[in-house]
PDB file of C-alpha atoms in Angstrom:
ATOM      1  CA  ASP A   1      70.575  63.019  49.818  1.00 48.00           C
ATOM      2  CA  ILE A   2      67.541  62.207  47.693  1.00 52.00           C
ATOM      3  CA  LYS A   3      66.319  64.995  45.413  1.00 52.00           C
ATOM      4  CA  ALA A   4      63.956  64.487  42.513  1.00 51.00           C
ATOM      5  CA  GLN A   5      61.348  66.455  40.642  1.00 50.00           C
ATOM      6  CA  PHE A   6      58.485  64.884  38.726  1.00 49.00           C
ATOM      7  CA  GLU A   7      55.955  66.349  36.333  1.00 49.00           C
ATOM      8  CA  PHE A   8      52.922  64.360  35.346  1.00 48.00           C
ATOM      9  CA  CYS A   9      49.548  65.054  33.823  1.00 46.00           C
ATOM     10  CA  ASN A  10      46.852  64.753  36.450  1.00 43.00           C
ATOM     11  CA  ASN A  11      43.988  65.081  33.973  1.00 43.00           C
ATOM     12  CA  LEU A  12      43.127  66.968  30.788  1.00 44.00           C
ATOM     13  CA  TYR A  13      42.946  70.301  32.588  1.00 43.00           C
ATOM     14  CA  SER A  14      45.824  70.353  35.057  1.00 46.00           C
ATOM     15  CA  THR A  15      49.378  69.229  35.611  1.00 48.00           C
ATOM     16  CA  ALA A  16      50.805  68.124  38.930  1.00 51.00           C
ATOM     17  CA  TYR A  17      54.379  68.871  39.898  1.00 52.00           C
ATOM     18  CA  ALA A  18      55.897  66.766  42.659  1.00 56.00           C
ATOM     19  CA  LYS A  19      59.167  67.579  44.350  1.00 59.00           C
ATOM     20  CA  VAL A  20      60.839  65.048  46.602  1.00 61.00           C
ATOM     21  CA  SER A  21      63.828  65.838  48.759  1.00 61.00           C
ATOM     22  CA  GLU A  22      65.193  64.496  52.028  1.00 65.00           C
ATOM     23  CA  GLY A  23      62.360  64.420  54.527  1.00 64.00           C
ATOM     24  CA  SER A  24      59.888  66.476  52.454  1.00 64.00           C
ATOM     25  CA  PHE A  25      57.401  66.043  49.647  1.00 61.00           C
ATOM     26  CA  GLU A  26      55.739  68.932  47.819  1.00 64.00           C
ATOM     27  CA  VAL A  27      52.972  68.805  45.250  1.00 58.00           C
ATOM     28  CA  GLU A  28      51.784  71.731  43.162  1.00 59.00           C
ATOM     29  CA  PHE A  29      48.824  71.685  40.758  1.00 56.00           C
ATOM     30  CA  ARG A  30      48.679  74.084  37.806  1.00 53.00           C
ATOM     31  CA  ASP A  31      46.065  74.615  35.138  1.00 51.00           C
ATOM     32  CA  ILE A  32      47.030  73.624  31.618  1.00 47.00           C
ATOM     33  CA  LYS A  33      46.351  76.437  29.185  1.00 47.00           C
ATOM     34  CA  GLN A  34      44.235  74.966  26.425  1.00 53.00           C
ATOM     35  CA  SER A  35      45.262  76.316  23.043  1.00 58.00           C
ATOM     36  CA  LYS A  36      44.267  75.525  19.518  1.00 59.00           C
ATOM     37  CA  THR A  37      45.574  72.333  18.020  1.00 69.00           C
ATOM     38  CA  TYR A  38      47.771  72.087  14.948  1.00 76.00           C
ATOM     39  CA  LEU A  39      44.982  70.142  13.227  1.00 77.00           C
ATOM     40  CA  GLN A  40      42.513  72.949  13.908  1.00 78.00           C
ATOM     41  CA  LEU A  41      44.867  75.492  12.341  1.00 80.00           C
ATOM     42  CA  LYS A  42      45.494  73.160   9.405  1.00 84.00           C
ATOM     43  CA  GLY A  43      41.750  72.601   9.099  1.00 84.00           C
ATOM     44  CA  ILE A  44      40.883  76.289   9.070  1.00 87.00           C
ATOM     45  CA  HIS A  45      43.533  76.891   6.389  1.00 88.00           C
ATOM     46  CA  LYS A  46      41.991  74.074   4.319  1.00 89.00           C
ATOM     47  CA  LEU A  47      38.625  75.829   4.641  1.00 91.00           C
ATOM     48  CA  CYS A  48      40.260  79.070   3.428  1.00 93.00           C
ATOM     49  CA  GLU A  49      41.544  77.227   0.335  1.00 93.00           C
ATOM     50  CA  ILE A  50      38.065  75.865  -0.398  1.00 92.00           C
ATOM     51  CA  TYR A  51      36.596  79.341   0.162  1.00 95.00           C
ATOM     52  CA  ALA A  52      39.146  80.802  -2.290  1.00 96.00           C
ATOM     53  CA  GLY A  53      37.856  78.409  -4.945  1.00 95.00           C
ATOM     54  CA  TYR A  54      34.245  79.434  -4.376  1.00 95.00           C
ATOM     55  CA  ILE A  55      34.887  83.180  -4.484  1.00 95.00           C
ATOM     56  CA  SER A  56      37.240  82.841  -7.457  1.00 96.00           C
ATOM     57  CA  GLU A  57      34.421  81.103  -9.322  1.00 94.00           C
ATOM     58  CA  ALA A  58      31.901  83.747  -8.262  1.00 93.00           C
ATOM     59  CA  LEU A  59      34.144  86.679  -9.250  1.00 95.00           C
ATOM     60  CA  GLY A  60      35.468  85.171 -12.462  1.00 96.00           C
ATOM     61  CA  PHE A  61      39.166  85.513 -11.566  1.00 96.00           C
ATOM     62  CA  LYS A  62      41.613  83.731  -9.271  1.00 97.00           C
ATOM     63  CA  VAL A  63      41.609  84.946  -5.681  1.00 96.00           C
ATOM     64  CA  SER A  64      44.780  84.169  -3.701  1.00 96.00           C
ATOM     65  CA  PHE A  65      44.748  82.145  -0.520  1.00 95.00           C
ATOM     66  CA  GLU A  66      45.778  85.198   1.542  1.00 96.00           C
ATOM     67  CA  ASN A  67      43.035  87.407   0.097  1.00 96.00           C
ATOM     68  CA  ALA A  68      40.459  84.657   0.560  1.00 96.00           C
ATOM     69  CA  LYS A  69      41.585  84.166   4.163  1.00 96.00           C
ATOM     70  CA  GLU A  70      41.254  87.886   4.935  1.00 96.00           C
ATOM     71  CA  ASP A  71      37.832  88.069   3.242  1.00 96.00           C
ATOM     72  CA  LEU A  72      36.645  84.995   5.121  1.00 96.00           C
ATOM     73  CA  LYS A  73      37.665  86.556   8.439  1.00 97.00           C
ATOM     74  CA  TYR A  74      35.404  89.538   7.684  1.00 96.00           C
ATOM     75  CA  LYS A  75      32.557  87.227   6.609  1.00 96.00           C
ATOM     76  CA  ILE A  76      32.635  85.291   9.888  1.00 96.00           C
ATOM     77  CA  GLY A  77      33.272  88.384  12.028  1.00 95.00           C
ATOM     78  CA  TYR A  78      36.759  87.419  13.169  1.00 96.00           C
ATOM     79  CA  THR A  79      38.135  90.946  13.499  1.00 96.00           C
ATOM     80  CA  ARG A  80      39.762  93.238  16.033  1.00 96.00           C
ATOM     81  CA  LEU A  81      40.237  96.996  16.387  1.00 96.00           C
ATOM     82  CA  ALA A  82      43.013  98.472  14.275  1.00 96.00           C
ATOM     83  CA  ASN A  83      46.241  99.373  16.017  1.00 96.00           C
ATOM     84  CA  GLU A  84      48.034 102.728  15.558  1.00 95.00           C
ATOM     85  CA  ASP A  85      49.882 101.669  12.387  1.00 96.00           C
ATOM     86  CA  GLU A  86      46.800 100.143  10.759  1.00 96.00           C
ATOM     87  CA  ALA A  87      44.690 103.199  11.592  1.00 96.00           C
ATOM     88  CA  PHE A  88      47.382 105.477  10.171  1.00 97.00           C
ATOM     89  CA  ALA A  89      47.622 103.428   6.953  1.00 97.00           C
ATOM     90  CA  GLU A  90      43.846 103.536   6.469  1.00 97.00           C
ATOM     91  CA  ALA A  91      43.801 107.282   7.174  1.00 96.00           C
ATOM     92  CA  GLN A  92      46.532 107.701   4.530  1.00 97.00           C
ATOM     93  CA  ARG A  93      44.405 105.753   2.036  1.00 97.00           C
ATOM     94  CA  ILE A  94      41.361 107.923   2.797  1.00 96.00           C
ATOM     95  CA  ARG A  95      43.435 111.103   2.492  1.00 96.00           C
ATOM     96  CA  ARG A  96      44.800 109.993  -0.923  1.00 96.00           C
ATOM     97  CA  GLU A  97      41.284 109.190  -2.083  1.00 95.00           C
ATOM     98  CA  LYS A  98      40.121 112.681  -1.103  1.00 94.00           C
ATOM     99  CA  GLU A  99      43.136 114.267  -2.828  1.00 95.00           C
ATOM    100  CA  LEU A 100      42.187 112.510  -6.070  1.00 95.00           C
ATOM    101  CA  THR A 101      38.845 114.332  -5.974  1.00 94.00           C
ATOM    102  CA  GLY A 102      40.557 117.653  -5.240  1.00 93.00           C
ATOM    103  CA  GLU A 103      39.835 117.743  -1.496  1.00 94.00           C
ATOM    104  CA  LYS A 104      42.609 118.729   0.887  1.00 93.00           C
ATOM    105  CA  MET A 105      42.717 117.376   4.423  1.00 93.00           C
ATOM    106  CA  LYS A 106      44.018 119.562   7.231  1.00 95.00           C
ATOM    107  CA  LEU A 107      46.507 118.108   9.706  1.00 95.00           C
ATOM    108  CA  LYS A 108      44.005 118.280  12.593  1.00 96.00           C
ATOM    109  CA  ASP A 109      41.387 116.466  10.481  1.00 95.00           C
ATOM    110  CA  PHE A 110      43.918 113.768   9.624  1.00 95.00           C
ATOM    111  CA  GLN A 111      44.866 113.337  13.298  1.00 96.00           C
ATOM    112  CA  ASN A 112      41.190 113.083  14.267  1.00 96.00           C
ATOM    113  CA  LEU A 113      40.636 110.542  11.508  1.00 96.00           C
ATOM    114  CA  VAL A 114      43.438 108.346  12.877  1.00 96.00           C
ATOM    115  CA  LEU A 115      41.972 108.591  16.403  1.00 96.00           C
ATOM    116  CA  GLY A 116      38.509 107.746  15.103  1.00 96.00           C
ATOM    117  CA  LEU A 117      39.782 104.783  13.126  1.00 97.00           C
ATOM    118  CA  LYS A 118      41.565 103.407  16.199  1.00 96.00           C
ATOM    119  CA  ALA A 119      38.228 103.518  18.014  1.00 96.00           C
ATOM    120  CA  TYR A 120      36.054 101.745  15.430  1.00 96.00           C
ATOM    121  CA  TYR A 121      37.982 100.452  12.377  1.00 96.00           C
ATOM    122  CA  GLN A 122      37.982  96.649  12.341  1.00 96.00           C
ATOM    123  CA  VAL A 123      40.755  94.589  10.723  1.00 96.00           C
ATOM    124  CA  PRO A 124      41.026  90.801  10.398  1.00 96.00           C
ATOM    125  CA  ALA A 125      42.372  89.077  13.500  1.00 95.00           C
ATOM    126  CA  SER A 126      45.055  86.392  13.278  1.00 92.00           C
ATOM    127  CA  PHE A 127      44.086  82.722  13.419  1.00 90.00           C
ATOM    128  CA  ALA A 128      47.397  82.216  15.239  1.00 86.00           C
ATOM    129  CA  ASP A 129      45.981  84.189  18.192  1.00 86.00           C
ATOM    130  CA  ALA A 130      42.794  82.117  18.436  1.00 87.00           C
ATOM    131  CA  SER A 131      42.256  79.901  21.456  1.00 85.00           C
ATOM    132  CA  LEU A 132      41.024  76.328  21.334  1.00 83.00           C
ATOM    133  CA  GLU A 133      37.436  77.482  21.904  1.00 85.00           C
ATOM    134  CA  ASP A 134      37.773  80.323  19.368  1.00 88.00           C
ATOM    135  CA  MET A 135      38.908  77.835  16.719  1.00 87.00           C
ATOM    136  CA  GLN A 136      35.932  75.570  17.377  1.00 87.00           C
ATOM    137  CA  ILE A 137      33.572  78.529  17.016  1.00 91.00           C
ATOM    138  CA  LEU A 138      35.338  79.846  13.888  1.00 92.00           C
ATOM    139  CA  ILE A 139      35.241  76.470  12.162  1.00 90.00           C
ATOM    140  CA  GLU A 140      31.537  76.146  12.919  1.00 91.00           C
ATOM    141  CA  LYS A 141      30.906  79.690  11.599  1.00 94.00           C
ATOM    142  CA  ILE A 142      32.664  78.764   8.350  1.00 93.00           C
ATOM    143  CA  HIS A 143      30.561  75.606   8.069  1.00 92.00           C
ATOM    144  CA  GLU A 144      27.450  77.720   8.679  1.00 94.00           C
ATOM    145  CA  LEU A 145      28.519  80.195   5.967  1.00 94.00           C
ATOM    146  CA  GLY A 146      28.936  77.281   3.573  1.00 92.00           C
ATOM    147  CA  ARG A 147      25.485  75.911   4.408  1.00 93.00           C
ATOM    148  CA  ASP A 148      23.884  79.357   4.012  1.00 94.00           C
ATOM    149  CA  ARG A 149      25.485  79.909   0.593  1.00 93.00           C
ATOM    150  CA  GLY A 150      24.937  76.359  -0.632  1.00 92.00           C
ATOM    151  CA  TRP A 151      28.688  75.761  -0.757  1.00 91.00           C
ATOM    152  CA  HIS A 152      28.568  72.124   0.329  1.00 88.00           C
ATOM    153  CA  LYS A 153      32.333  71.595   0.074  1.00 88.00           C
ATOM    154  CA  LEU A 154      33.047  74.344   2.635  1.00 87.00           C
ATOM    155  CA  ILE A 155      33.344  71.824   5.458  1.00 86.00           C
ATOM    156  CA  LEU A 156      36.090  69.761   7.023  1.00 79.00           C
ATOM    157  CA  THR A 157      35.732  66.336   5.480  1.00 70.00           C
ATOM    158  CA  SER A 158      38.605  64.504   7.157  1.00 62.00           C
ATOM    159  CA  GLN A 159      36.923  62.274   9.719  1.00 59.00           C
ATOM    160  CA  ASP A 160      40.015  62.276  11.928  1.00 46.00           C
ATOM    161  CA  MET A 161      40.342  66.068  11.900  1.00 58.00           C
ATOM    162  CA  GLN A 162      36.666  66.611  12.642  1.00 56.00           C
ATOM    163  CA  SER A 163      36.595  64.010  15.426  1.00 53.00           C
ATOM    164  CA  LEU A 164      39.670  65.586  17.045  1.00 49.00           C
ATOM    165  CA  ILE A 165      38.032  69.010  16.999  1.00 53.00           C
ATOM    166  CA  ASN A 166      34.758  67.579  18.327  1.00 57.00           C
ATOM    167  CA  SER A 167      36.522  65.706  21.113  1.00 49.00           C
ATOM    168  CA  TYR A 168      37.271  69.019  22.829  1.00 46.00           C
ATOM    169  CA  LYS A 169      33.610  70.048  22.874  1.00 49.00           C
TER     170      LYS A 169
END
């Protein structure tokens, strides 16, 4: 009784699965889901560090990596709609702001504010959720931002990292 199963890469975009058993041979082809590479994620985090240096210099105080990363996401338009919790938190912030000026917010107004925020309030998306193509686009947008602002160090300088990213184009 001969039974074996093989998995091999057919090309960059698909994987072939072969199954051999007594008197039969089956082959199945499946698409490989292309996702971002570790080097792309590392590269985009390096760009966030460089960006933190530029905005710290511009503002006159140290900006943390996390705050720089969130700000950069807004600058390059990498956002998504707020979920229920994020909309609620922003509505709470708005309500507190109004209370400081003496305004009271009715329950119905607060509920409508949360619903409205869920429909239009943008928050930074996660780089971890970006696809391979998204990462290529995001890195190029950051490079473009650097060129527009005259921030010449806001680029990936590692030849290996850049060539790896470009190889997927």
